[in-house]
Amino acid sequence: MADEVKIDGQTFHNRLSSLNSAWKADRRSNDALFAGVSSFVVLMGKNEDAGTYQKSNAMHYWLLGYEFPATLMVFTPDALWIVTTVKKAKHLEGLKGGKTPLEILVRGKDPEQNAKHFERCLDLIKSSGKKVGVLAKEAPSGPFIEEWKKAFGDISKDVEEVDIAPALSIAALAVKDETELRNMRDSARASTGIMSEFFVEEMSEILDEEKKVTHKQLTDKMDHKLDEPKFFQNLKSKLTSDFDTQQLDWIYGPVVQSGGSYDLKLTAQSDENNLHAGTIIAGLGLRYKSYASMVARTYLVDPNDAQESNYKLLLSVHEAMIKEAREGVAIKDLYNKAIGAIKSSKRPEMEKHFVKSAGGGIGLETRDSVLAINAKNTRVLKDGMTLYLSSGFADIENPKPQDKKSKTYSLGITDTIRIRRDQDPAVFTNGAASDTGSVCFFFKDEEEEPQPKKQTKKDPMVGAVAATNITKTKLRAERTTQADEGAEARRREHQKELANKKQQEGLTTYSEAVGDENGVTQKKFKKFESYKRDNQFPSKVKDLAIVVDEKASTIVLPIMGRPVPFHIQTVKNASKTDEGDFAYLRINFLSPGQGVGRKDDQPFEDPTAHFVRSLTFRSRDVERMDLIAEQITNLRKNAVRREQEKKDLEDVVEQDKLVEVRNRKPNRLDTIFVRPAMDSKRISGEVEIHQNGLRYIDHRGSKIDILFSNVKHLFFQPCTHELIVIIHVHLKNPIMIGKKKAKDVQFYREATDMQFDETGNRKRKHRYGDEEEFEQEQEERRRRAQLDKTFKRFAEEIQTAARDEGWGVDIPFRELGFNGVPNRSNVFMQPTADCLVQLTEPPFTVLTLDEIEVAHLERVQFGLKNFDMVFVFKDFHRMPVHINTIPVESLEPVKEWLDSINIAYSEGPLNLNWSTIMKTITTDPHQFFKDGGWSFLAAESDDEGSDEEEEESAFEMSDSELAVSEESSEDESDFDDDASADEGSASDEVSAGEDWDELEKKAKKKDREGALDDEDSGKKRKR
């Protein structure tokens, strides 16, 4: 102990001061906590008694970080006296000189001297007051204790003993500081690591292979994990970098129970019975640097419906208790919340099976009974308190037991949590999953599943989009005939409902005539100031010459013998011409009504005032005129560039400061490249997850910080059919990366490992040809699968860290994707649950579906290979987004997808002028919806169709020609009899009540099809 003991003096004095402050505050009020004691005693006995971790042990660890056996501590509000041996006193001497006076009395071999030390302590107790606090429920032993009891007996009649344990719990031990919480988090991660990454795998293997292993043997294996430092180094829930496995110790279990015999108390032990494939309860608790945590889970093997239903109820009750645990809530309210959740459920009879005590305080003590969670405890929770919540149903009758040992069973869940202010508690043990998907194991179903006949029953809505991707023919002209008419009718009906809904929403939203004049927001008049005082003019103006002042962005011109400044923003341009011996400099100024161009949007305070449009100066100094014209032009260019940069950066926000993780090593993903690159160079780095955001650091030390509060969407795109695996962050507001602003930040890694040696190794000496290629393909698949798993897990860790922000990980649905051109290149667009994205090739495309008002399909007409799609946003000031050149084969899938996500769409044969349309809408949205809103898109499509019908019906055929054409088309048709019969029946239904013009139009169209069939008939027969 001599060289290893190092007491943190600052921690000692801070904690002692906080204890005394709470004590004094209680004395000033009503002595509700300390019961009016004026001093209290903490007594530690022999070393072998220290393993019980009672209040005396906890107080030693809390103040000193170590246990000092055979030591007496006497506390008063203004001092601390310690009686201990010589060796221990050496370590305590360095604590003197703090805010609270410390007196150390050293015991030796002289009994009389030792007795005098006790007498001095008794005098201190008597002088402080009549009430003295003691730990009444503790019974330490040893010669030191006997001496103190004998001495204290002399004054026991003169003082009143009060149990000080509740006061020490609340004032000292219950609320943890950051160091204590860090130790508890490490303890919890070690506990959940053994549970989720060892026990679950070991249990699954035992059950799967039907091994005979006892509960005791299984817990012994778990016990031995503390002797394997590598196991803790490789845990998924990373521990702090300085984690020391030597400071881990068991405080509960490990305990494994199954086979009908269950005990949900902390005193439970593992028995010698074999592990039974039914209901299995596993629990364990670890202490790290003296701070404890506990976790317990129930695992159900082939459960019946009643067991699964009861577990879901227990899980909901447990989650309700966790959500209720906040600062200011009485402990009894947690228990009553659980009881209320059971009573309001579909199984209120389960209340009688619920545990009587649902946990307690945890930390230095395994179970602090002062914070016991039951129906009577009125203690109030505070920020920083740590509890273990233990929900359970005991001795439940199984209505459909699988065997004799399954007639009764119990269910239990235990978690360690930290109370927080104004938010849900932090669950330290959430690394061990407790959802039904993670705790239910089905072995029998896997063996009895060779007949998946019920899969044929499918909801027609599910998979409709994917099914239409499969075409039955390679001929484009025939594909349009394959559309499911039932699905098309259903879509039409649904689209009518959506269109009516949009119309009503528009009329409601724009109930009054509000909008922008001329369709654009009116710009405000800007005043430009060159100089505030005369003495700020450049000195050269005395010469009455033209002066270009770059610093003030001003041109000073001599007019009527005076220098007159003109800000560069008032100048339109400058030009210089030569005539004879003179050079003429013409300076044109901005004024109202000068042009009709798109950029002529300069506002003026009083457009009716008189304006100087231009000034012309003449000089014989040709070179000087050239120089002045060049200076004015450059100054104007720089001013325009600055204005544009300022406009571009208007929506760029300055993020709050990133709060780094200090108490542990942050979760990170290494060998990562970022897009856009910071310096246009491809340099790898690593991504770290911190308390309120992400940080990317490359190998040169450059950083990119992204706060969770600025994240709008988070995407994970696997490397399936791609060369890279991606985590993509779409931001609410752009940030600056290098010198450019970015609204999308992408972290990626290449799926192909360039360092992997595929050209030569020892295997090539023995294996050749297909066998080696097959192994390489298998290795490539394995690497890609591992890469996807790693990135997906990291994305989920980001989601967990930002769980309060309301967004999650979104994954593209590749089977719903289609090719298109959103910018300049043809890329593969993929829908997600919330967006339509293209994340592979910059510039990236991310369209939030909730922000889309309507979609319009352009160039949808017979004979064209491609069509375009336009998305109009709910914010009408935002220009619509075009996705062009989509293959016509994707038309039906795109329609089905739009319909499935409740986006109203229309289609037309022509491209529309959307800038004009949006200008009209923003001018007066109320009038726009009053005139029918978006119905004009569908009306335009109908008008185009009616025009074509009128043009085609103008062509007339004689009856004989019509008959001949029908016979020739029937003879030359390549369709089989069944197909033609089906088409005939379908056309009969559609053509009921058709006039002669429509029949003639169909006959002409059939002639065309017959001609096409005749041209391709040779090719078809060869196939």
Tab-separated table of C-alpha atoms in Angstrom, residues 802-951:
chain	number	residue	atom	x	y	z
A	802	ALA	CA	-28.283	12.089	-31.698
A	803	ARG	CA	-31.453	10.362	-30.527
A	804	ASP	CA	-32.927	13.640	-29.237
A	805	GLU	CA	-32.799	15.283	-32.695
A	806	GLY	CA	-35.612	13.238	-34.249
A	807	TRP	CA	-33.831	11.818	-37.304
A	808	GLY	CA	-32.459	8.357	-38.029
A	809	VAL	CA	-30.469	6.394	-40.557
A	810	ASP	CA	-32.074	6.279	-44.009
A	811	ILE	CA	-31.040	3.578	-46.499
A	812	PRO	CA	-31.755	3.855	-50.268
A	813	PHE	CA	-34.035	1.251	-51.874
A	814	ARG	CA	-32.014	0.197	-54.897
A	815	GLU	CA	-34.808	-1.966	-56.307
A	816	LEU	CA	-36.940	1.183	-56.714
A	817	GLY	CA	-34.187	3.187	-58.396
A	818	PHE	CA	-34.117	4.627	-61.924
A	819	ASN	CA	-31.627	6.437	-64.150
A	820	GLY	CA	-31.913	10.155	-64.757
A	821	VAL	CA	-30.038	13.427	-65.210
A	822	PRO	CA	-30.578	15.799	-62.249
A	823	ASN	CA	-27.535	17.917	-63.153
A	824	ARG	CA	-25.233	17.179	-66.086
A	825	SER	CA	-24.477	13.474	-65.960
A	826	ASN	CA	-26.711	10.441	-66.106
A	827	VAL	CA	-26.860	8.892	-62.618
A	828	PHE	CA	-28.871	6.318	-60.694
A	829	MET	CA	-31.563	7.929	-58.518
A	830	GLN	CA	-32.744	5.946	-55.499
A	831	PRO	CA	-35.728	6.565	-53.204
A	832	THR	CA	-35.420	6.243	-49.429
A	833	ALA	CA	-38.078	6.364	-46.739
A	834	ASP	CA	-37.937	10.171	-46.605
A	835	CYS	CA	-36.028	11.333	-49.686
A	836	LEU	CA	-35.043	10.804	-53.303
A	837	VAL	CA	-31.258	10.731	-53.451
A	838	GLN	CA	-28.210	10.327	-55.638
A	839	LEU	CA	-25.179	9.914	-53.399
A	840	THR	CA	-22.594	8.235	-55.616
A	841	GLU	CA	-21.448	11.008	-57.942
A	842	PRO	CA	-21.089	14.715	-57.079
A	843	PRO	CA	-22.923	17.012	-57.247
A	844	PHE	CA	-25.203	15.056	-54.925
A	845	THR	CA	-28.980	15.189	-55.056
A	846	VAL	CA	-31.150	15.009	-51.918
A	847	LEU	CA	-34.848	15.843	-52.271
A	848	THR	CA	-36.958	15.692	-49.108
A	849	LEU	CA	-40.297	14.131	-50.030
A	850	ASP	CA	-42.245	16.044	-47.364
A	851	GLU	CA	-41.227	19.327	-49.015
A	852	ILE	CA	-42.644	18.361	-52.443
A	853	GLU	CA	-45.992	19.815	-53.495
A	854	VAL	CA	-46.557	17.990	-56.797
A	855	ALA	CA	-44.619	16.121	-59.465
A	856	HIS	CA	-45.072	16.562	-63.214
A	857	LEU	CA	-43.901	14.117	-65.886
A	858	GLU	CA	-42.896	15.851	-69.137
A	859	ARG	CA	-42.365	14.508	-72.666
A	860	VAL	CA	-44.610	11.507	-71.992
A	861	GLN	CA	-45.724	10.544	-75.491
A	862	PHE	CA	-45.647	7.588	-77.813
A	863	GLY	CA	-42.359	6.947	-79.601
A	864	LEU	CA	-40.010	8.775	-77.238
A	865	LYS	CA	-37.395	6.760	-75.402
A	866	ASN	CA	-37.135	9.111	-72.418
A	867	PHE	CA	-39.235	11.423	-70.280
A	868	ASP	CA	-38.505	14.148	-67.715
A	869	MET	CA	-39.758	14.634	-64.172
A	870	VAL	CA	-40.218	17.971	-62.382
A	871	PHE	CA	-40.697	18.347	-58.618
A	872	VAL	CA	-42.470	21.490	-57.416
A	873	PHE	CA	-41.841	22.378	-53.781
A	874	LYS	CA	-44.298	23.611	-51.189
A	875	ASP	CA	-42.132	26.702	-50.917
A	876	PHE	CA	-43.152	28.323	-54.200
A	877	HIS	CA	-40.161	30.684	-54.119
A	878	ARG	CA	-37.891	27.688	-54.528
A	879	MET	CA	-37.299	26.788	-58.147
A	880	PRO	CA	-38.542	23.333	-59.208
A	881	VAL	CA	-36.006	20.531	-59.594
A	882	HIS	CA	-35.747	18.689	-62.908
A	883	ILE	CA	-34.647	15.089	-63.394
A	884	ASN	CA	-34.296	14.646	-67.133
A	885	THR	CA	-33.809	11.780	-69.583
A	886	ILE	CA	-35.443	9.035	-67.524
A	887	PRO	CA	-35.874	5.843	-69.632
A	888	VAL	CA	-39.461	5.221	-70.612
A	889	GLU	CA	-39.147	1.706	-69.139
A	890	SER	CA	-39.139	3.372	-65.705
A	891	LEU	CA	-42.380	5.287	-66.322
A	892	GLU	CA	-44.695	2.774	-64.646
A	893	PRO	CA	-42.387	2.155	-61.661
A	894	VAL	CA	-41.968	5.911	-61.145
A	895	LYS	CA	-45.727	6.455	-61.241
A	896	GLU	CA	-46.280	3.611	-58.789
A	897	TRP	CA	-43.628	4.968	-56.443
A	898	LEU	CA	-45.035	8.507	-56.518
A	899	ASP	CA	-48.507	7.159	-55.861
A	900	SER	CA	-47.317	4.946	-52.987
A	901	ILE	CA	-45.784	7.927	-51.138
A	902	ASN	CA	-48.895	10.079	-51.685
A	903	ILE	CA	-47.353	12.615	-54.062
A	904	ALA	CA	-49.823	13.975	-56.588
A	905	TYR	CA	-48.452	13.748	-60.124
A	906	SER	CA	-49.548	14.683	-63.637
A	907	GLU	CA	-48.103	14.078	-67.085
A	908	GLY	CA	-47.894	15.927	-70.357
A	909	PRO	CA	-46.234	15.672	-73.766
A	910	LEU	CA	-44.260	18.951	-73.627
A	911	ASN	CA	-41.685	20.719	-71.478
A	912	LEU	CA	-43.169	23.679	-69.597
A	913	ASN	CA	-41.654	27.073	-68.774
A	914	TRP	CA	-41.502	26.650	-65.013
A	915	SER	CA	-39.908	30.011	-64.250
A	916	THR	CA	-42.967	31.742	-65.730
A	917	ILE	CA	-45.357	29.355	-63.986
A	918	MET	CA	-43.762	29.871	-60.565
A	919	LYS	CA	-43.691	33.642	-61.081
A	920	THR	CA	-47.429	33.540	-61.768
A	921	ILE	CA	-48.078	31.451	-58.662
A	922	THR	CA	-46.004	33.597	-56.309
A	923	THR	CA	-47.687	36.765	-57.612
A	924	ASP	CA	-51.029	35.666	-56.149
A	925	PRO	CA	-51.232	32.100	-54.749
A	926	HIS	CA	-54.832	32.666	-53.639
A	927	GLN	CA	-55.959	33.437	-57.181
A	928	PHE	CA	-53.911	30.523	-58.504
A	929	PHE	CA	-55.749	27.984	-56.353
A	930	LYS	CA	-59.046	29.794	-56.870
A	931	ASP	CA	-58.621	29.258	-60.621
A	932	GLY	CA	-58.130	25.520	-60.149
A	933	GLY	CA	-54.568	25.223	-58.865
A	934	TRP	CA	-52.549	22.381	-60.318
A	935	SER	CA	-55.443	21.074	-62.368
A	936	PHE	CA	-54.072	23.042	-65.346
A	937	LEU	CA	-51.303	20.417	-65.677
A	938	ALA	CA	-53.788	17.592	-66.168
A	939	ALA	CA	-55.982	19.833	-68.350
A	940	GLU	CA	-53.023	20.586	-70.629
A	941	SER	CA	-52.405	16.860	-71.055
A	942	ASP	CA	-56.067	16.341	-71.990
A	943	ASP	CA	-55.985	19.247	-74.445
A	944	GLU	CA	-52.962	17.804	-76.222
A	945	GLY	CA	-54.723	14.481	-76.511
A	946	SER	CA	-57.892	16.087	-77.927
A	947	ASP	CA	-55.830	18.052	-80.485
A	948	GLU	CA	-54.217	14.850	-81.699
A	949	GLU	CA	-57.606	13.191	-81.979
A	950	GLU	CA	-58.966	16.066	-84.051
A	951	GLU	CA	-55.959	15.964	-86.382
